[in-house]
Short mmCIF file of C-alpha atoms in Angstrom, two decimals:
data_model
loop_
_atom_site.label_atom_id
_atom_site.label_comp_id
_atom_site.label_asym_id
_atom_site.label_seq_id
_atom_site.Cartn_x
_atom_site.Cartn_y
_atom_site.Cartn_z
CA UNK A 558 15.51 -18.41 -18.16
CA UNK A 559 12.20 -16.93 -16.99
CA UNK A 560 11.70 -16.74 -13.42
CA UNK A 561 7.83 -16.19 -13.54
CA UNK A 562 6.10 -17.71 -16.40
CA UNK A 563 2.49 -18.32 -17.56
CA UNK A 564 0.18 -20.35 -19.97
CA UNK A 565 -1.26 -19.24 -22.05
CA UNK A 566 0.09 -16.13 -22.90
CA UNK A 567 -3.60 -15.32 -24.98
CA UNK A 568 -6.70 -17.25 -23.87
CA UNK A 569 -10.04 -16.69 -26.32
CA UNK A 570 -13.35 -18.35 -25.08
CA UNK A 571 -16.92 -18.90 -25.24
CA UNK A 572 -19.14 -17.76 -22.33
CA UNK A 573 -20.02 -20.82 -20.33
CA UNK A 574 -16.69 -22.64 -20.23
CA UNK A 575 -14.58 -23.79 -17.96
CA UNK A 576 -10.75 -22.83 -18.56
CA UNK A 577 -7.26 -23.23 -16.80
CA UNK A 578 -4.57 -20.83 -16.39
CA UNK A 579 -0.88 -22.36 -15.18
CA UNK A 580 1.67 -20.26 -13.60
CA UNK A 581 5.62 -21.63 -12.86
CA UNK A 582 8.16 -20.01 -11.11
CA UNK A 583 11.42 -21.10 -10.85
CA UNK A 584 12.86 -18.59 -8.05
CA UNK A 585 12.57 -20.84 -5.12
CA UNK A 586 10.13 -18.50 -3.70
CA UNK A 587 7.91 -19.43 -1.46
CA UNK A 588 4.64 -17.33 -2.03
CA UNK A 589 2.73 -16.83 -5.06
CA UNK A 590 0.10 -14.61 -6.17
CA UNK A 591 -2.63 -13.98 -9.26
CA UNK A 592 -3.78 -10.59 -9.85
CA UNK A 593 -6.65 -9.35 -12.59
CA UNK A 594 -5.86 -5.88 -14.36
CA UNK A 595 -8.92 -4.80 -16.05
CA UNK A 596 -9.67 -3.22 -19.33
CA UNK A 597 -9.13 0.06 -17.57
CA UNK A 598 -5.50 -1.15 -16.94
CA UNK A 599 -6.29 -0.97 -12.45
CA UNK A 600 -4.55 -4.02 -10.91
CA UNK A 601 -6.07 -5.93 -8.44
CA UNK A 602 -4.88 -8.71 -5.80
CA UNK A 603 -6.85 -12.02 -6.52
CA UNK A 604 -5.37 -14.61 -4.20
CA UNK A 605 -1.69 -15.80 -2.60
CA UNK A 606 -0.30 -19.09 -1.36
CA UNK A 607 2.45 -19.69 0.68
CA UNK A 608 4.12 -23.08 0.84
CA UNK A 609 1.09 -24.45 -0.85
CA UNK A 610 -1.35 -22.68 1.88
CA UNK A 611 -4.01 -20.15 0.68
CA UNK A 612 -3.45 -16.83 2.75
CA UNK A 613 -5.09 -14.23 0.76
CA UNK A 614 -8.40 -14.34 -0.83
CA UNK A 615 -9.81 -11.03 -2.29
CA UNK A 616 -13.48 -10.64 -2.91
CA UNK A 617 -13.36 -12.99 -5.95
CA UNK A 618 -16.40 -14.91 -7.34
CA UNK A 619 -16.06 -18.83 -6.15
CA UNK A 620 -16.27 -19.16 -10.01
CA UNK A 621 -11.97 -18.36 -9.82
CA UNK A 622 -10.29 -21.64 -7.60
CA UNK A 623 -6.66 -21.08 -7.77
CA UNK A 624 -5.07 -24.99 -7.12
CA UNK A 625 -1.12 -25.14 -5.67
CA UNK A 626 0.15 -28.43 -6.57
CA UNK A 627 3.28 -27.56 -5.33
CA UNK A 628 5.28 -24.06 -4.00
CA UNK A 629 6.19 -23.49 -7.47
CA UNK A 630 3.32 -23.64 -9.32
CA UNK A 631 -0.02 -21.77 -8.73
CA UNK A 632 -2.72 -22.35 -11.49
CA UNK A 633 -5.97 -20.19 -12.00
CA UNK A 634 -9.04 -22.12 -12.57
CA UNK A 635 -12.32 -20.37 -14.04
CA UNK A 636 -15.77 -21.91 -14.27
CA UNK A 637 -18.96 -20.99 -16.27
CA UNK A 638 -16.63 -17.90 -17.75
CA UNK A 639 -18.41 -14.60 -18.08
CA UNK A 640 -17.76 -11.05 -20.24
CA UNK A 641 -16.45 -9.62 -16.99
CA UNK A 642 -13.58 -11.50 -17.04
CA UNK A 643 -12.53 -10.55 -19.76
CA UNK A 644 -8.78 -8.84 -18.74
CA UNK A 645 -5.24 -9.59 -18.04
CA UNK A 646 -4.56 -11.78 -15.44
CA UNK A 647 -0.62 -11.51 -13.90
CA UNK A 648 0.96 -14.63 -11.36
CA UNK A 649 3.70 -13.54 -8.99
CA UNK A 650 5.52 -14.20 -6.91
CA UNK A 651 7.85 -13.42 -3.32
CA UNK A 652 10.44 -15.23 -1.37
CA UNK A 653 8.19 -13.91 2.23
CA UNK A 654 4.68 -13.44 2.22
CA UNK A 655 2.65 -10.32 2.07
CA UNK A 656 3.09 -8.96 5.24
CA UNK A 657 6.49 -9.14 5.19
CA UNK A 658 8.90 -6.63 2.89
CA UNK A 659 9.63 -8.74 -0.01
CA UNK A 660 9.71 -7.67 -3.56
CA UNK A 661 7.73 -9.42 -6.00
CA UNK A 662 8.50 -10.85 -9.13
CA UNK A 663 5.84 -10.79 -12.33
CA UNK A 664 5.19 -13.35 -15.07
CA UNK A 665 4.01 -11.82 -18.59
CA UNK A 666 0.37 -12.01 -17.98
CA UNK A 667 -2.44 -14.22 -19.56
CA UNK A 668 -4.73 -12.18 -21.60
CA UNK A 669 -8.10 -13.24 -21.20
CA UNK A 670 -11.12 -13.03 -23.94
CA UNK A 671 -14.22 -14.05 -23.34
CA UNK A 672 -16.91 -13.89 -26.53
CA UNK B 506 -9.53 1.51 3.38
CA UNK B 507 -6.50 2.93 1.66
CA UNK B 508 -6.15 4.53 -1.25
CA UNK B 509 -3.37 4.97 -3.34
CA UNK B 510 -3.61 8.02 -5.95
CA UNK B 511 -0.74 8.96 -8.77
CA UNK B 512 -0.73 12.62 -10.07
CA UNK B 513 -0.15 13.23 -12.81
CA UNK B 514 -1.95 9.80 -15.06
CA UNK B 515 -0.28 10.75 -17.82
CA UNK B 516 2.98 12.81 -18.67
CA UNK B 517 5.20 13.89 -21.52
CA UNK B 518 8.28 14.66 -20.91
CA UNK B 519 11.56 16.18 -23.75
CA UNK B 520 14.31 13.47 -23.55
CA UNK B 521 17.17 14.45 -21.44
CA UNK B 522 14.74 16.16 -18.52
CA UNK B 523 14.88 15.05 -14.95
CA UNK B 524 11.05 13.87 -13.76
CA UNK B 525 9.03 13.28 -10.49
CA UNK B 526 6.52 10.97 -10.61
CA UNK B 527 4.16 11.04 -7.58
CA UNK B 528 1.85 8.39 -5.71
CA UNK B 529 0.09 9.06 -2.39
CA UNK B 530 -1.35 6.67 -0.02
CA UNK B 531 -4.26 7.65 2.58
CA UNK B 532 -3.28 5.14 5.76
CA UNK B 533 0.42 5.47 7.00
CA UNK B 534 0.73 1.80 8.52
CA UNK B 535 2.52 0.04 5.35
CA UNK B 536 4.74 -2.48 5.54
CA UNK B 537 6.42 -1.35 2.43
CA UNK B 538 6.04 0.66 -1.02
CA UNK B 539 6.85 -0.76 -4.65
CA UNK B 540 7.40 1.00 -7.65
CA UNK B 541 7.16 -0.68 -10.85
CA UNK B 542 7.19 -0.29 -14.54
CA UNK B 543 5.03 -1.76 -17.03
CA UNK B 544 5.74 -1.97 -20.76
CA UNK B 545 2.46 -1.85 -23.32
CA UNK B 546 1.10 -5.51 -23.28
CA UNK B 547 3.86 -7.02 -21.17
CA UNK B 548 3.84 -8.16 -17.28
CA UNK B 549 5.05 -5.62 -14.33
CA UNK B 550 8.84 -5.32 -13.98
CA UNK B 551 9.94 -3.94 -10.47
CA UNK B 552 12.08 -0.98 -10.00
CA UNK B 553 12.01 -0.04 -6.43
CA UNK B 554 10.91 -1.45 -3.25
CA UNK B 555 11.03 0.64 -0.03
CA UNK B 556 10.81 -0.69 3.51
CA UNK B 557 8.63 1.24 5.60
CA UNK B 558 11.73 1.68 7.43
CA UNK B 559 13.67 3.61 5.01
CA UNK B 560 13.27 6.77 3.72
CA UNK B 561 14.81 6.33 0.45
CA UNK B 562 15.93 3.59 -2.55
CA UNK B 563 18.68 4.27 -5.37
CA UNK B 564 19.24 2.26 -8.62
CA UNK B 565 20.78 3.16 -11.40
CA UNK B 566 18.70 6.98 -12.63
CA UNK B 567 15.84 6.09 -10.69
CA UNK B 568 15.44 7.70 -6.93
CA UNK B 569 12.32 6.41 -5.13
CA UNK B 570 11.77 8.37 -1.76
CA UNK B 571 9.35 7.73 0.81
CA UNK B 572 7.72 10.01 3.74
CA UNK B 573 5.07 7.88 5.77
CA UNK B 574 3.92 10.69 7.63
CA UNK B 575 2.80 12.55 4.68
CA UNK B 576 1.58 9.55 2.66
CA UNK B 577 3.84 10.14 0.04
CA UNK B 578 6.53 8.71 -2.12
CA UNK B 579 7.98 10.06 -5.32
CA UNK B 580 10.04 8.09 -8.08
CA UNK B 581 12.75 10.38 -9.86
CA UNK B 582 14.22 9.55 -12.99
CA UNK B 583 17.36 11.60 -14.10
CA UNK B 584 18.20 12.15 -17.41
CA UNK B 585 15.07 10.89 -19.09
CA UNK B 586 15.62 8.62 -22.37
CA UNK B 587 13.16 7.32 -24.73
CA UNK B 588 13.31 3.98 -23.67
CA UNK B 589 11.76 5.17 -20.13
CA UNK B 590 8.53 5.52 -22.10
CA UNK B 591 6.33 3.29 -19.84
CA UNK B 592 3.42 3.04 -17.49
CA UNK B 593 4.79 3.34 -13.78
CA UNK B 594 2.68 1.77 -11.08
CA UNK B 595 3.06 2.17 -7.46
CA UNK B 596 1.65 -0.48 -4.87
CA UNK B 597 1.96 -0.34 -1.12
CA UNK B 598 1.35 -3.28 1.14
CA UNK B 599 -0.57 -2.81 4.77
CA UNK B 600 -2.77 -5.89 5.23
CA UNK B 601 -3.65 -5.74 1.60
CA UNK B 602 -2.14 -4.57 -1.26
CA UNK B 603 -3.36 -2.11 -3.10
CA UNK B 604 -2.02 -0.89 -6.32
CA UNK B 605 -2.29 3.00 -8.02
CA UNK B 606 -3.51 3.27 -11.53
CA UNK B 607 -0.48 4.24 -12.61
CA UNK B 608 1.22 6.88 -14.63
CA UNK B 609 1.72 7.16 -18.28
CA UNK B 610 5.40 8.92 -19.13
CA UNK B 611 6.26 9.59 -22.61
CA UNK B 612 9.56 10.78 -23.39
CA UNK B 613 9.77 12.57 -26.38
CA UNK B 614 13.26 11.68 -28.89
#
């Protein structure tokens, strides 16, 4: 039973396209998150939703639209994909949000190619 | 703008041998501190979170301390075993949250 999980788990594309990744968790929490850890393995916050609401939104091209169709799902979309985003890309997620002590849970990451 | 630095970025360590791993943070005002581990080409898993309350967290080997007023916290692991062999992160939370680059421990069989 994962509690955080993601698709794809590897993601190889073209420069130019458009691609989705779909995050599930199935803790009842009510805040997720998608971070980017880059080639040089530094994590970064991307954006977080609670109940559905965006609350955190990092200096992140307009390229990245993360879409909550419900508090247990938070997908990543990417347009027009570029070399630089090329990395690992990690959903989590929190039963509180941010500001608030709450430990958060990690899915498996998506690992992100772009040619 | 914080900063969160771990010393030493990578460490090898004979199996058996009690270790300190060490993160620092540069503003005081967190709301908390997380350790975590992360396994070669597999997600975070999360060992330790601190309150900025407390001063420290127990589980198992691992001891996580934290002093605000220094901007420190260390994560001790007693009796080391192979299977520790990992990339530990720490990540404190103020009105961000900001990760360290981590530290590479190998422990050697």
């Amino acid at each position: 039973d994962t509690a955080v999980s993601q698709t794809p788990k590897y993601l190889v594309t073209q420069m130019g396209n458009d691609k989705s990744i779909k995050c599930e968790q199935n803790l009842g929490h009510d805040t997720m998150y998608w971070y980017k850890q880059d080639s040089k393995k530094f994590l970064k916050i991307m954006f977080s939703y609670n109940n559905k609401e965006l609350i955190i939104n990092e200096t992140v091209p307009n390229r990245f639209s993360p879409k909550s169709p419900d508090k247990a799902h938070l997908n990543l979309h990417i347009n027009s994909l570029e070399l630089g985003d090329s990395a690992v890309y990690f959903c989590a997620s929190s039963q509180e949000p941010w500001t608030s002590v709450s430990e958060q849970f990690f899915g498996p990451g998506t690992r992100l190619t772009v040619l | 703008k914080q900063e969160v630095t771990q010393i030493p970025a990578a460490l090898s360590v004979p199996e058996g041998e009690n270790l300190v791993l060490n993160c620092s943070f540069t503003d005081s005002a967190i709301y908390n501190l997380q350790w975590f581990r992360q396994d070669p080409g597999k997600g975070l898993t999360s060992l330790l979170l601190i309150q900025s309350s407390q001063r420290e967290q127990t589980s198992g080997r691992l001891n996580a301390s934290l002093d605000k007023s220094s901007g420190r916290s260390t994560l001790y692991i007693a009796a080391s075993q192979p299977g520790d062999s990992a990339t530990y992160l720490c990540a404190v939370r103020d009105d961000k949250i900001i990760f360290g680059k981590g530290t590479r421990l190998h422990i050697l069989p």
